[in-house]
Amino acid sequence: MQENPARTKRPRRRPPLPVREGLNPTRARVPEEYAGVSAFDFVWMLKTTQRHQHPDDTQEELLEAFRRGEVRRNFFPEDQPLSPQEVLQAGTDVWFYRMPAVEVEVPYRCELIFEDEHLYVVDKPPYLATMPRGKHITQTATVQLRRLTGNNDLAPAHRLDRLTSGVLVFTKHAAARGPYQELFAQRLAQKTYVAVAARSNVAAGTVWEHRMEKVAGQVQGEIVPGEVNAITRVESVTECDASMMAQLRRMHGDIPDQAVYELKPLTGRTHQLRIHMWAAGVPILGDPAYPVVLPENYEDFSTPMHLISRELRFTDPLSGQQRVFCSSRDLSLSTSWAVS
């Protein structure tokens, strides 16, 4: 039987531009309202409307990028360079490089936990986002590790909040990406976190069940009425000893006695543990968003949020092995893995 051409799957297109300095090229699809504009005007519009810009990202630099063949479109089965004057049609995929704005350098680095032919597992410090987004582009674990290893195929299999430390799994090549990302998407990995917060009457065995929502662009998420979508179990609560309290008070000043809460999230909502701890009356020590959103320029690398993804367990989807990865980061210290 003859195959219906309309149903024939085209092979997945590779980006027509390579990863550069650890960063993927940007793809933008021309919407109907921009049909008929020139390639230069379309890309310049995208650059000037991004929230964070580099002062050297000028019209002259964009023209140079066109001359270097660094503005391209996908045209099956081959890609083609664009000229600045070329008129674009709706639906065209345009690829180009954004110039990241200047970022404050994070004085911490990722530490290797495990590596094989498929995986690169690290202990992520606070203040590094998992992957480029918003104003955090170069100061991310993905970019840092791509530049460190020279492997531009490194990609996170899951995410940690920028301020959360601990176990983070990367895949080393495209063929491994799908199985591991699906593992995390299906919640087949068991995660254990530890957090420092004030002593309270929260007891081991407590289970928090709520509906949470977080609007993109807003710092805080919230608990709202409706079907439960966020579940966290408190595994244990251990009072901080005198030595740990002395270290914490050197960092945070005159704070009340603290405890270490071992937490197991059974779902994966954004800021889930932070919101659950806040709602229970014990916000995580060092959290700049709960209960009060601190000013954007307040950030101090010496006083991190004390939340660590301590342990990650799963059955490896490729080998069938039982994997257990652990963070060795000290909950009471901020200077672990500082870059000298």
mmCIF file of C-alpha atoms in Angstrom:
data_model
loop_
_atom_site.group_PDB
_atom_site.id
_atom_site.type_symbol
_atom_site.label_atom_id
_atom_site.label_comp_id
_atom_site.label_asym_id
_atom_site.label_seq_id
_atom_site.Cartn_x
_atom_site.Cartn_y
_atom_site.Cartn_z
ATOM 1 C CA MET A 1 0.000 0.000 0.000
ATOM 2 C CA GLN A 2 1.346 3.416 -0.925
ATOM 3 C CA GLU A 3 2.194 5.624 2.047
ATOM 4 C CA ASN A 4 0.178 8.800 2.447
ATOM 5 C CA PRO A 5 2.676 11.669 1.948
ATOM 6 C CA ALA A 6 0.658 13.858 4.303
ATOM 7 C CA ARG A 7 1.312 11.383 7.104
ATOM 8 C CA THR A 8 4.982 10.815 6.351
ATOM 9 C CA LYS A 9 7.098 11.899 9.304
ATOM 10 C CA ARG A 10 10.005 14.098 8.404
ATOM 11 C CA PRO A 11 13.192 13.399 10.330
ATOM 12 C CA ARG A 12 13.801 15.721 13.245
ATOM 13 C CA ARG A 13 15.775 18.717 12.073
ATOM 14 C CA ARG A 14 19.037 19.520 13.746
ATOM 15 C CA PRO A 15 19.611 23.180 14.572
ATOM 16 C CA PRO A 16 21.397 24.821 11.634
ATOM 17 C CA LEU A 17 23.782 26.549 14.060
ATOM 18 C CA PRO A 18 25.999 24.726 16.573
ATOM 19 C CA VAL A 19 26.152 25.281 20.327
ATOM 20 C CA ARG A 20 28.538 28.182 20.928
ATOM 21 C CA GLU A 21 30.369 28.752 24.218
ATOM 22 C CA GLY A 22 27.946 26.366 25.905
ATOM 23 C CA LEU A 23 24.832 28.151 24.616
ATOM 24 C CA ASN A 24 22.266 26.841 22.162
ATOM 25 C CA PRO A 25 21.222 29.071 19.263
ATOM 26 C CA THR A 26 17.812 30.705 19.499
ATOM 27 C CA ARG A 27 14.936 29.620 17.257
ATOM 28 C CA ALA A 28 12.055 31.980 16.531
ATOM 29 C CA ARG A 29 9.054 31.180 14.329
ATOM 30 C CA VAL A 30 7.726 34.120 12.327
ATOM 31 C CA PRO A 31 4.122 34.863 13.406
ATOM 32 C CA GLU A 32 1.432 36.001 10.978
ATOM 33 C CA GLU A 33 1.687 39.633 12.081
ATOM 34 C CA TYR A 34 5.370 39.746 11.075
ATOM 35 C CA ALA A 35 4.955 38.120 7.674
ATOM 36 C CA GLY A 36 6.552 40.348 5.033
ATOM 37 C CA VAL A 37 9.154 41.994 7.272
ATOM 38 C CA SER A 38 12.849 41.691 6.522
ATOM 39 C CA ALA A 39 15.029 39.163 8.304
ATOM 40 C CA PHE A 40 17.080 41.985 9.831
ATOM 41 C CA ASP A 41 14.036 43.816 11.208
ATOM 42 C CA PHE A 42 12.568 40.605 12.647
ATOM 43 C CA VAL A 43 15.735 39.532 14.456
ATOM 44 C CA TRP A 44 16.474 43.080 15.636
ATOM 45 C CA MET A 45 12.941 43.290 17.064
ATOM 46 C CA LEU A 46 13.582 40.064 19.009
ATOM 47 C CA LYS A 47 16.881 41.339 20.361
ATOM 48 C CA THR A 48 15.593 44.765 21.420
ATOM 49 C CA THR A 49 12.495 43.395 23.141
ATOM 50 C CA GLN A 50 14.377 40.927 25.333
ATOM 51 C CA ARG A 51 14.424 42.073 28.929
ATOM 52 C CA HIS A 52 18.168 41.787 29.519
ATOM 53 C CA GLN A 53 20.514 43.110 26.824
ATOM 54 C CA HIS A 54 24.259 43.375 26.349
ATOM 55 C CA PRO A 55 25.448 46.892 25.401
ATOM 56 C CA ASP A 56 27.512 45.429 22.537
ATOM 57 C CA ASP A 57 24.452 43.775 20.973
ATOM 58 C CA THR A 58 24.054 46.512 18.350
ATOM 59 C CA GLN A 59 22.664 46.767 14.821
ATOM 60 C CA GLU A 60 26.227 46.732 13.479
ATOM 61 C CA GLU A 61 26.944 43.469 15.318
ATOM 62 C CA LEU A 62 23.743 41.957 13.935
ATOM 63 C CA LEU A 63 24.782 42.879 10.383
ATOM 64 C CA GLU A 64 28.126 41.183 11.021
ATOM 65 C CA ALA A 65 26.256 38.082 12.189
ATOM 66 C CA PHE A 66 24.364 38.026 8.879
ATOM 67 C CA ARG A 67 27.666 38.338 6.999
ATOM 68 C CA ARG A 68 29.116 35.443 9.008
ATOM 69 C CA GLY A 69 26.148 33.265 8.078
ATOM 70 C CA GLU A 70 24.971 33.133 11.709
ATOM 71 C CA VAL A 71 21.348 33.983 10.938
ATOM 72 C CA ARG A 72 19.723 31.012 9.209
ATOM 73 C CA ARG A 73 16.397 29.399 8.455
ATOM 74 C CA ASN A 74 15.333 25.788 8.272
ATOM 75 C CA PHE A 75 14.392 24.733 4.765
ATOM 76 C CA PHE A 76 13.728 21.009 4.486
ATOM 77 C CA PRO A 77 15.926 19.052 3.950
ATOM 78 C CA GLU A 78 18.664 21.716 4.219
ATOM 79 C CA ASP A 79 19.058 24.956 6.092
ATOM 80 C CA GLN A 80 19.909 28.228 4.384
ATOM 81 C CA PRO A 81 21.629 31.438 5.494
ATOM 82 C CA LEU A 82 19.442 34.524 5.464
ATOM 83 C CA SER A 83 20.320 37.921 4.078
ATOM 84 C CA PRO A 84 19.326 41.022 6.061
ATOM 85 C CA GLN A 85 16.936 42.138 3.299
ATOM 86 C CA GLU A 86 15.186 38.811 2.770
ATOM 87 C CA VAL A 87 11.423 39.000 3.266
ATOM 88 C CA LEU A 88 10.126 36.400 5.702
ATOM 89 C CA GLN A 89 6.996 34.311 5.425
ATOM 90 C CA ALA A 90 4.804 33.337 8.381
ATOM 91 C CA GLY A 91 5.887 30.040 9.890
ATOM 92 C CA THR A 92 9.549 30.389 8.928
ATOM 93 C CA ASP A 93 11.961 29.196 11.625
ATOM 94 C CA VAL A 94 14.769 31.723 12.070
ATOM 95 C CA TRP A 95 17.894 30.725 14.010
ATOM 96 C CA PHE A 96 20.434 33.143 15.469
ATOM 97 C CA TYR A 97 22.623 33.738 18.512
ATOM 98 C CA ARG A 98 21.557 36.021 21.323
ATOM 99 C CA MET A 99 24.279 37.931 23.117
ATOM 100 C CA PRO A 100 23.843 37.323 26.862
ATOM 101 C CA ALA A 101 23.715 40.372 29.087
ATOM 102 C CA VAL A 102 26.490 40.864 31.625
ATOM 103 C CA GLU A 103 25.876 38.657 34.687
ATOM 104 C CA VAL A 104 27.365 38.659 38.169
ATOM 105 C CA GLU A 105 29.662 35.648 38.385
ATOM 106 C CA VAL A 106 28.556 32.962 40.818
ATOM 107 C CA PRO A 107 31.569 32.063 43.011
ATOM 108 C CA TYR A 108 30.658 28.365 43.239
ATOM 109 C CA ARG A 109 31.125 25.379 40.963
ATOM 110 C CA CYS A 110 29.452 22.033 40.363
ATOM 111 C CA GLU A 111 31.253 18.991 41.763
ATOM 112 C CA LEU A 112 31.229 15.673 39.905
ATOM 113 C CA ILE A 113 29.438 12.812 41.692
ATOM 114 C CA PHE A 114 29.315 10.171 38.937
ATOM 115 C CA GLU A 115 30.051 9.725 35.254
ATOM 116 C CA ASP A 116 29.587 6.915 32.728
ATOM 117 C CA GLU A 117 28.954 6.757 28.987
ATOM 118 C CA HIS A 118 25.423 8.168 29.386
ATOM 119 C CA LEU A 119 25.316 10.257 32.559
ATOM 120 C CA TYR A 120 27.150 13.149 34.160
ATOM 121 C CA VAL A 121 25.851 13.632 37.712
ATOM 122 C CA VAL A 122 26.875 16.662 39.764
ATOM 123 C CA ASP A 123 26.438 18.265 43.153
ATOM 124 C CA LYS A 124 25.017 21.661 42.193
ATOM 125 C CA PRO A 125 25.729 24.664 44.437
ATOM 126 C CA PRO A 126 23.191 27.416 45.125
ATOM 127 C CA TYR A 127 22.858 30.431 42.815
ATOM 128 C CA LEU A 128 23.446 28.465 39.601
ATOM 129 C CA ALA A 129 20.255 27.974 37.591
ATOM 130 C CA THR A 130 19.954 24.540 35.994
ATOM 131 C CA MET A 131 19.716 25.896 32.459
ATOM 132 C CA PRO A 132 19.622 29.288 30.709
ATOM 133 C CA ARG A 133 16.453 31.264 31.292
ATOM 134 C CA GLY A 134 15.525 34.899 31.858
ATOM 135 C CA LYS A 135 18.440 36.904 33.228
ATOM 136 C CA HIS A 136 20.451 33.804 34.157
ATOM 137 C CA ILE A 137 22.129 32.589 30.979
ATOM 138 C CA THR A 138 25.853 32.018 31.380
ATOM 139 C CA GLN A 139 25.688 31.579 35.156
ATOM 140 C CA THR A 140 23.949 28.220 34.886
ATOM 141 C CA ALA A 141 24.982 24.639 35.559
ATOM 142 C CA THR A 142 24.390 23.653 31.922
ATOM 143 C CA VAL A 143 26.663 26.324 30.468
ATOM 144 C CA GLN A 144 29.288 25.938 33.192
ATOM 145 C CA LEU A 145 29.540 22.182 32.643
ATOM 146 C CA ARG A 146 29.503 22.369 28.842
ATOM 147 C CA ARG A 147 32.426 24.780 28.969
ATOM 148 C CA LEU A 148 34.235 22.685 31.588
ATOM 149 C CA THR A 149 33.854 19.338 29.814
ATOM 150 C CA GLY A 150 33.818 20.513 26.187
ATOM 151 C CA ASN A 151 30.665 18.410 25.681
ATOM 152 C CA ASN A 152 28.023 20.625 24.112
ATOM 153 C CA ASP A 153 25.518 17.745 24.142
ATOM 154 C CA LEU A 154 25.221 17.835 27.938
ATOM 155 C CA ALA A 155 21.572 18.401 28.859
ATOM 156 C CA PRO A 156 19.766 18.251 32.210
ATOM 157 C CA ALA A 157 17.444 15.288 32.715
ATOM 158 C CA HIS A 158 15.508 17.283 35.350
ATOM 159 C CA ARG A 159 15.789 20.634 37.123
ATOM 160 C CA LEU A 160 16.635 22.107 40.485
ATOM 161 C CA ASP A 161 15.615 25.605 41.552
ATOM 162 C CA ARG A 162 18.423 28.105 41.151
ATOM 163 C CA LEU A 163 18.743 28.539 44.940
ATOM 164 C CA THR A 164 18.504 24.810 45.702
ATOM 165 C CA SER A 165 21.706 22.762 45.956
ATOM 166 C CA GLY A 166 22.309 19.077 45.445
ATOM 167 C CA VAL A 167 22.084 16.143 43.055
ATOM 168 C CA LEU A 168 21.507 17.088 39.421
ATOM 169 C CA VAL A 169 21.597 14.586 36.549
ATOM 170 C CA PHE A 170 22.787 15.426 33.026
ATOM 171 C CA THR A 171 22.753 13.228 29.940
ATOM 172 C CA LYS A 172 25.927 13.178 27.840
ATOM 173 C CA HIS A 173 24.461 12.597 24.371
ATOM 174 C CA ALA A 174 21.193 13.007 22.494
ATOM 175 C CA ALA A 175 20.348 9.278 22.368
ATOM 176 C CA ALA A 176 20.259 9.090 26.176
ATOM 177 C CA ARG A 177 18.234 12.251 26.655
ATOM 178 C CA GLY A 178 14.743 10.856 26.076
ATOM 179 C CA PRO A 179 14.846 7.823 28.411
ATOM 180 C CA TYR A 180 16.198 9.777 31.376
ATOM 181 C CA GLN A 181 13.993 12.817 30.871
ATOM 182 C CA GLU A 182 10.981 10.509 30.659
ATOM 183 C CA LEU A 183 12.077 8.832 33.903
ATOM 184 C CA PHE A 184 11.834 12.149 35.709
ATOM 185 C CA ALA A 185 8.719 13.280 33.850
ATOM 186 C CA GLN A 186 6.941 10.104 35.019
ATOM 187 C CA ARG A 187 8.062 10.706 38.643
ATOM 188 C CA LEU A 188 9.909 7.365 38.745
ATOM 189 C CA ALA A 189 12.872 8.800 40.661
ATOM 190 C CA GLN A 190 12.732 8.978 44.458
ATOM 191 C CA LYS A 191 14.031 12.274 45.807
ATOM 192 C CA THR A 192 15.059 13.169 49.343
ATOM 193 C CA TYR A 193 15.738 16.769 50.362
ATOM 194 C CA VAL A 194 17.031 18.279 53.589
ATOM 195 C CA ALA A 195 16.210 21.803 54.758
ATOM 196 C CA VAL A 196 17.083 23.978 57.726
ATOM 197 C CA ALA A 197 14.260 25.907 59.371
ATOM 198 C CA ALA A 198 13.184 27.000 62.850
ATOM 199 C CA ARG A 199 12.293 24.342 65.395
ATOM 200 C CA SER A 200 8.553 23.717 65.433
ATOM 201 C CA ASN A 201 5.844 21.205 66.259
ATOM 202 C CA VAL A 202 6.015 19.727 62.756
ATOM 203 C CA ALA A 203 6.572 15.998 63.312
ATOM 204 C CA ALA A 204 8.015 13.134 61.298
ATOM 205 C CA GLY A 205 5.275 11.454 59.304
ATOM 206 C CA THR A 206 3.461 14.715 58.540
ATOM 207 C CA VAL A 207 2.101 14.814 54.986
ATOM 208 C CA TRP A 208 1.253 18.116 53.332
ATOM 209 C CA GLU A 209 -1.287 18.018 50.496
ATOM 210 C CA HIS A 210 -2.317 21.186 48.675
ATOM 211 C CA ARG A 211 -3.026 22.676 45.316
ATOM 212 C CA MET A 212 -0.255 25.044 44.248
ATOM 213 C CA GLU A 213 -0.043 27.513 41.407
ATOM 214 C CA LYS A 214 2.799 29.745 40.308
ATOM 215 C CA VAL A 215 2.315 32.367 37.609
ATOM 216 C CA ALA A 216 5.276 32.870 35.267
ATOM 217 C CA GLY A 217 7.040 36.129 36.091
ATOM 218 C CA GLN A 218 5.830 36.222 39.690
ATOM 219 C CA VAL A 219 8.387 35.405 42.370
ATOM 220 C CA GLN A 220 6.052 33.608 44.778
ATOM 221 C CA GLY A 221 3.791 30.668 44.156
ATOM 222 C CA GLU A 222 0.685 30.151 46.266
ATOM 223 C CA ILE A 223 -1.671 27.582 47.726
ATOM 224 C CA VAL A 224 -5.131 27.832 46.179
ATOM 225 C CA PRO A 225 -8.426 25.938 46.470
ATOM 226 C CA GLY A 226 -8.837 22.944 44.190
ATOM 227 C CA GLU A 227 -7.650 19.448 43.454
ATOM 228 C CA VAL A 228 -4.405 18.472 45.196
ATOM 229 C CA ASN A 229 -1.325 18.660 42.949
ATOM 230 C CA ALA A 230 1.479 19.036 45.540
ATOM 231 C CA ILE A 231 2.278 16.364 48.137
ATOM 232 C CA THR A 232 5.267 16.351 50.511
ATOM 233 C CA ARG A 233 6.061 13.929 53.322
ATOM 234 C CA VAL A 234 8.206 14.936 56.317
ATOM 235 C CA GLU A 235 10.487 11.946 56.948
ATOM 236 C CA SER A 236 12.345 13.228 60.004
ATOM 237 C CA VAL A 237 13.034 16.334 62.067
ATOM 238 C CA THR A 238 16.371 16.650 63.890
ATOM 239 C CA GLU A 239 17.358 19.564 66.117
ATOM 240 C CA CYS A 240 20.600 21.324 65.101
ATOM 241 C CA ASP A 241 23.387 20.790 67.611
ATOM 242 C CA ALA A 242 25.389 23.595 69.213
ATOM 243 C CA SER A 243 28.185 23.468 66.639
ATOM 244 C CA MET A 244 25.795 23.747 63.704
ATOM 245 C CA MET A 245 23.850 26.557 65.382
ATOM 246 C CA ALA A 246 27.087 28.499 65.906
ATOM 247 C CA GLN A 247 27.862 28.209 62.187
ATOM 248 C CA LEU A 248 24.353 29.233 61.178
ATOM 249 C CA ARG A 249 24.378 32.262 63.486
ATOM 250 C CA ARG A 250 27.702 33.411 62.067
ATOM 251 C CA MET A 251 25.999 33.497 58.680
ATOM 252 C CA HIS A 252 22.487 34.708 59.543
ATOM 253 C CA GLY A 253 22.837 36.600 62.805
ATOM 254 C CA ASP A 254 20.697 36.117 65.915
ATOM 255 C CA ILE A 255 18.288 33.446 64.724
ATOM 256 C CA PRO A 256 16.211 31.084 66.909
ATOM 257 C CA ASP A 257 17.169 27.433 67.313
ATOM 258 C CA GLN A 258 16.901 25.534 64.049
ATOM 259 C CA ALA A 259 16.195 21.960 62.958
ATOM 260 C CA VAL A 260 16.962 19.829 59.914
ATOM 261 C CA TYR A 261 13.833 18.628 58.085
ATOM 262 C CA GLU A 262 14.143 15.607 55.802
ATOM 263 C CA LEU A 263 11.538 15.952 53.062
ATOM 264 C CA LYS A 264 10.266 13.624 50.334
ATOM 265 C CA PRO A 265 8.269 15.331 47.586
ATOM 266 C CA LEU A 266 5.786 12.962 45.949
ATOM 267 C CA THR A 267 5.016 15.514 43.244
ATOM 268 C CA GLY A 268 7.129 18.141 41.517
ATOM 269 C CA ARG A 269 5.550 21.585 41.590
ATOM 270 C CA THR A 270 7.715 24.698 41.265
ATOM 271 C CA HIS A 271 8.867 25.849 44.732
ATOM 272 C CA GLN A 272 6.859 22.989 46.272
ATOM 273 C CA LEU A 273 9.062 22.410 49.326
ATOM 274 C CA ARG A 274 9.591 26.112 49.914
ATOM 275 C CA ILE A 275 5.844 26.807 49.824
ATOM 276 C CA HIS A 276 4.979 23.811 52.008
ATOM 277 C CA MET A 277 7.509 24.805 54.659
ATOM 278 C CA TRP A 278 6.290 28.409 54.583
ATOM 279 C CA ALA A 279 2.650 27.314 54.865
ATOM 280 C CA ALA A 280 3.572 25.158 57.871
ATOM 281 C CA GLY A 281 5.016 28.231 59.595
ATOM 282 C CA VAL A 282 8.662 27.214 59.153
ATOM 283 C CA PRO A 283 10.075 28.953 56.047
ATOM 284 C CA ILE A 284 13.463 27.611 54.960
ATOM 285 C CA LEU A 285 16.415 29.511 56.385
ATOM 286 C CA GLY A 286 17.843 31.906 53.808
ATOM 287 C CA ASP A 287 14.828 31.784 51.488
ATOM 288 C CA PRO A 288 14.606 35.204 49.763
ATOM 289 C CA ALA A 289 11.023 34.702 48.528
ATOM 290 C CA TYR A 290 9.099 33.102 51.399
ATOM 291 C CA PRO A 291 7.663 34.637 53.491
ATOM 292 C CA VAL A 292 8.902 38.012 52.178
ATOM 293 C CA VAL A 293 10.198 38.728 48.674
ATOM 294 C CA LEU A 294 13.515 40.465 49.130
ATOM 295 C CA PRO A 295 14.725 43.144 46.665
ATOM 296 C CA GLU A 296 16.399 41.834 43.514
ATOM 297 C CA ASN A 297 19.709 43.501 44.395
ATOM 298 C CA TYR A 298 19.711 41.982 47.906
ATOM 299 C CA GLU A 299 21.345 38.698 46.861
ATOM 300 C CA ASP A 300 24.339 37.760 48.990
ATOM 301 C CA PHE A 301 26.314 34.674 47.947
ATOM 302 C CA SER A 302 27.515 34.179 51.535
ATOM 303 C CA THR A 303 24.017 33.484 52.914
ATOM 304 C CA PRO A 304 22.441 30.734 50.792
ATOM 305 C CA MET A 305 19.037 29.135 51.138
ATOM 306 C CA HIS A 306 19.519 25.967 53.187
ATOM 307 C CA LEU A 307 17.756 23.437 50.954
ATOM 308 C CA ILE A 308 19.626 20.509 49.412
ATOM 309 C CA SER A 309 18.560 17.678 47.147
ATOM 310 C CA ARG A 310 20.384 15.127 49.293
ATOM 311 C CA GLU A 311 19.630 11.817 47.580
ATOM 312 C CA LEU A 312 18.271 10.586 44.261
ATOM 313 C CA ARG A 313 17.280 6.950 43.577
ATOM 314 C CA PHE A 314 15.977 5.341 40.391
ATOM 315 C CA THR A 315 16.176 2.295 38.178
ATOM 316 C CA ASP A 316 18.386 3.163 35.230
ATOM 317 C CA PRO A 317 16.185 3.020 32.097
ATOM 318 C CA LEU A 318 19.093 1.873 29.910
ATOM 319 C CA SER A 319 20.994 -0.586 32.116
ATOM 320 C CA GLY A 320 18.338 -1.651 34.616
ATOM 321 C CA GLN A 321 20.777 -0.901 37.467
ATOM 322 C CA GLN A 322 19.650 0.634 40.732
ATOM 323 C CA ARG A 323 21.166 4.109 40.925
ATOM 324 C CA VAL A 324 21.720 6.040 44.154
ATOM 325 C CA PHE A 325 23.382 9.457 44.023
ATOM 326 C CA CYS A 326 24.045 11.610 47.097
ATOM 327 C CA SER A 327 25.111 15.190 47.750
ATOM 328 C CA SER A 328 27.943 15.707 50.215
ATOM 329 C CA ARG A 329 27.225 19.404 50.744
ATOM 330 C CA ASP A 330 27.154 20.612 54.359
ATOM 331 C CA LEU A 331 23.800 22.204 55.208
ATOM 332 C CA SER A 332 25.407 24.771 57.515
ATOM 333 C CA LEU A 333 28.152 26.039 55.217
ATOM 334 C CA SER A 334 27.948 28.547 52.384
ATOM 335 C CA THR A 335 31.533 28.388 51.165
ATOM 336 C CA SER A 336 31.597 24.772 49.926
ATOM 337 C CA TRP A 337 32.992 24.539 46.407
ATOM 338 C CA ALA A 338 33.892 28.216 46.218
ATOM 339 C CA VAL A 339 35.909 29.060 43.128
ATOM 340 C CA SER A 340 39.341 30.289 44.192
#
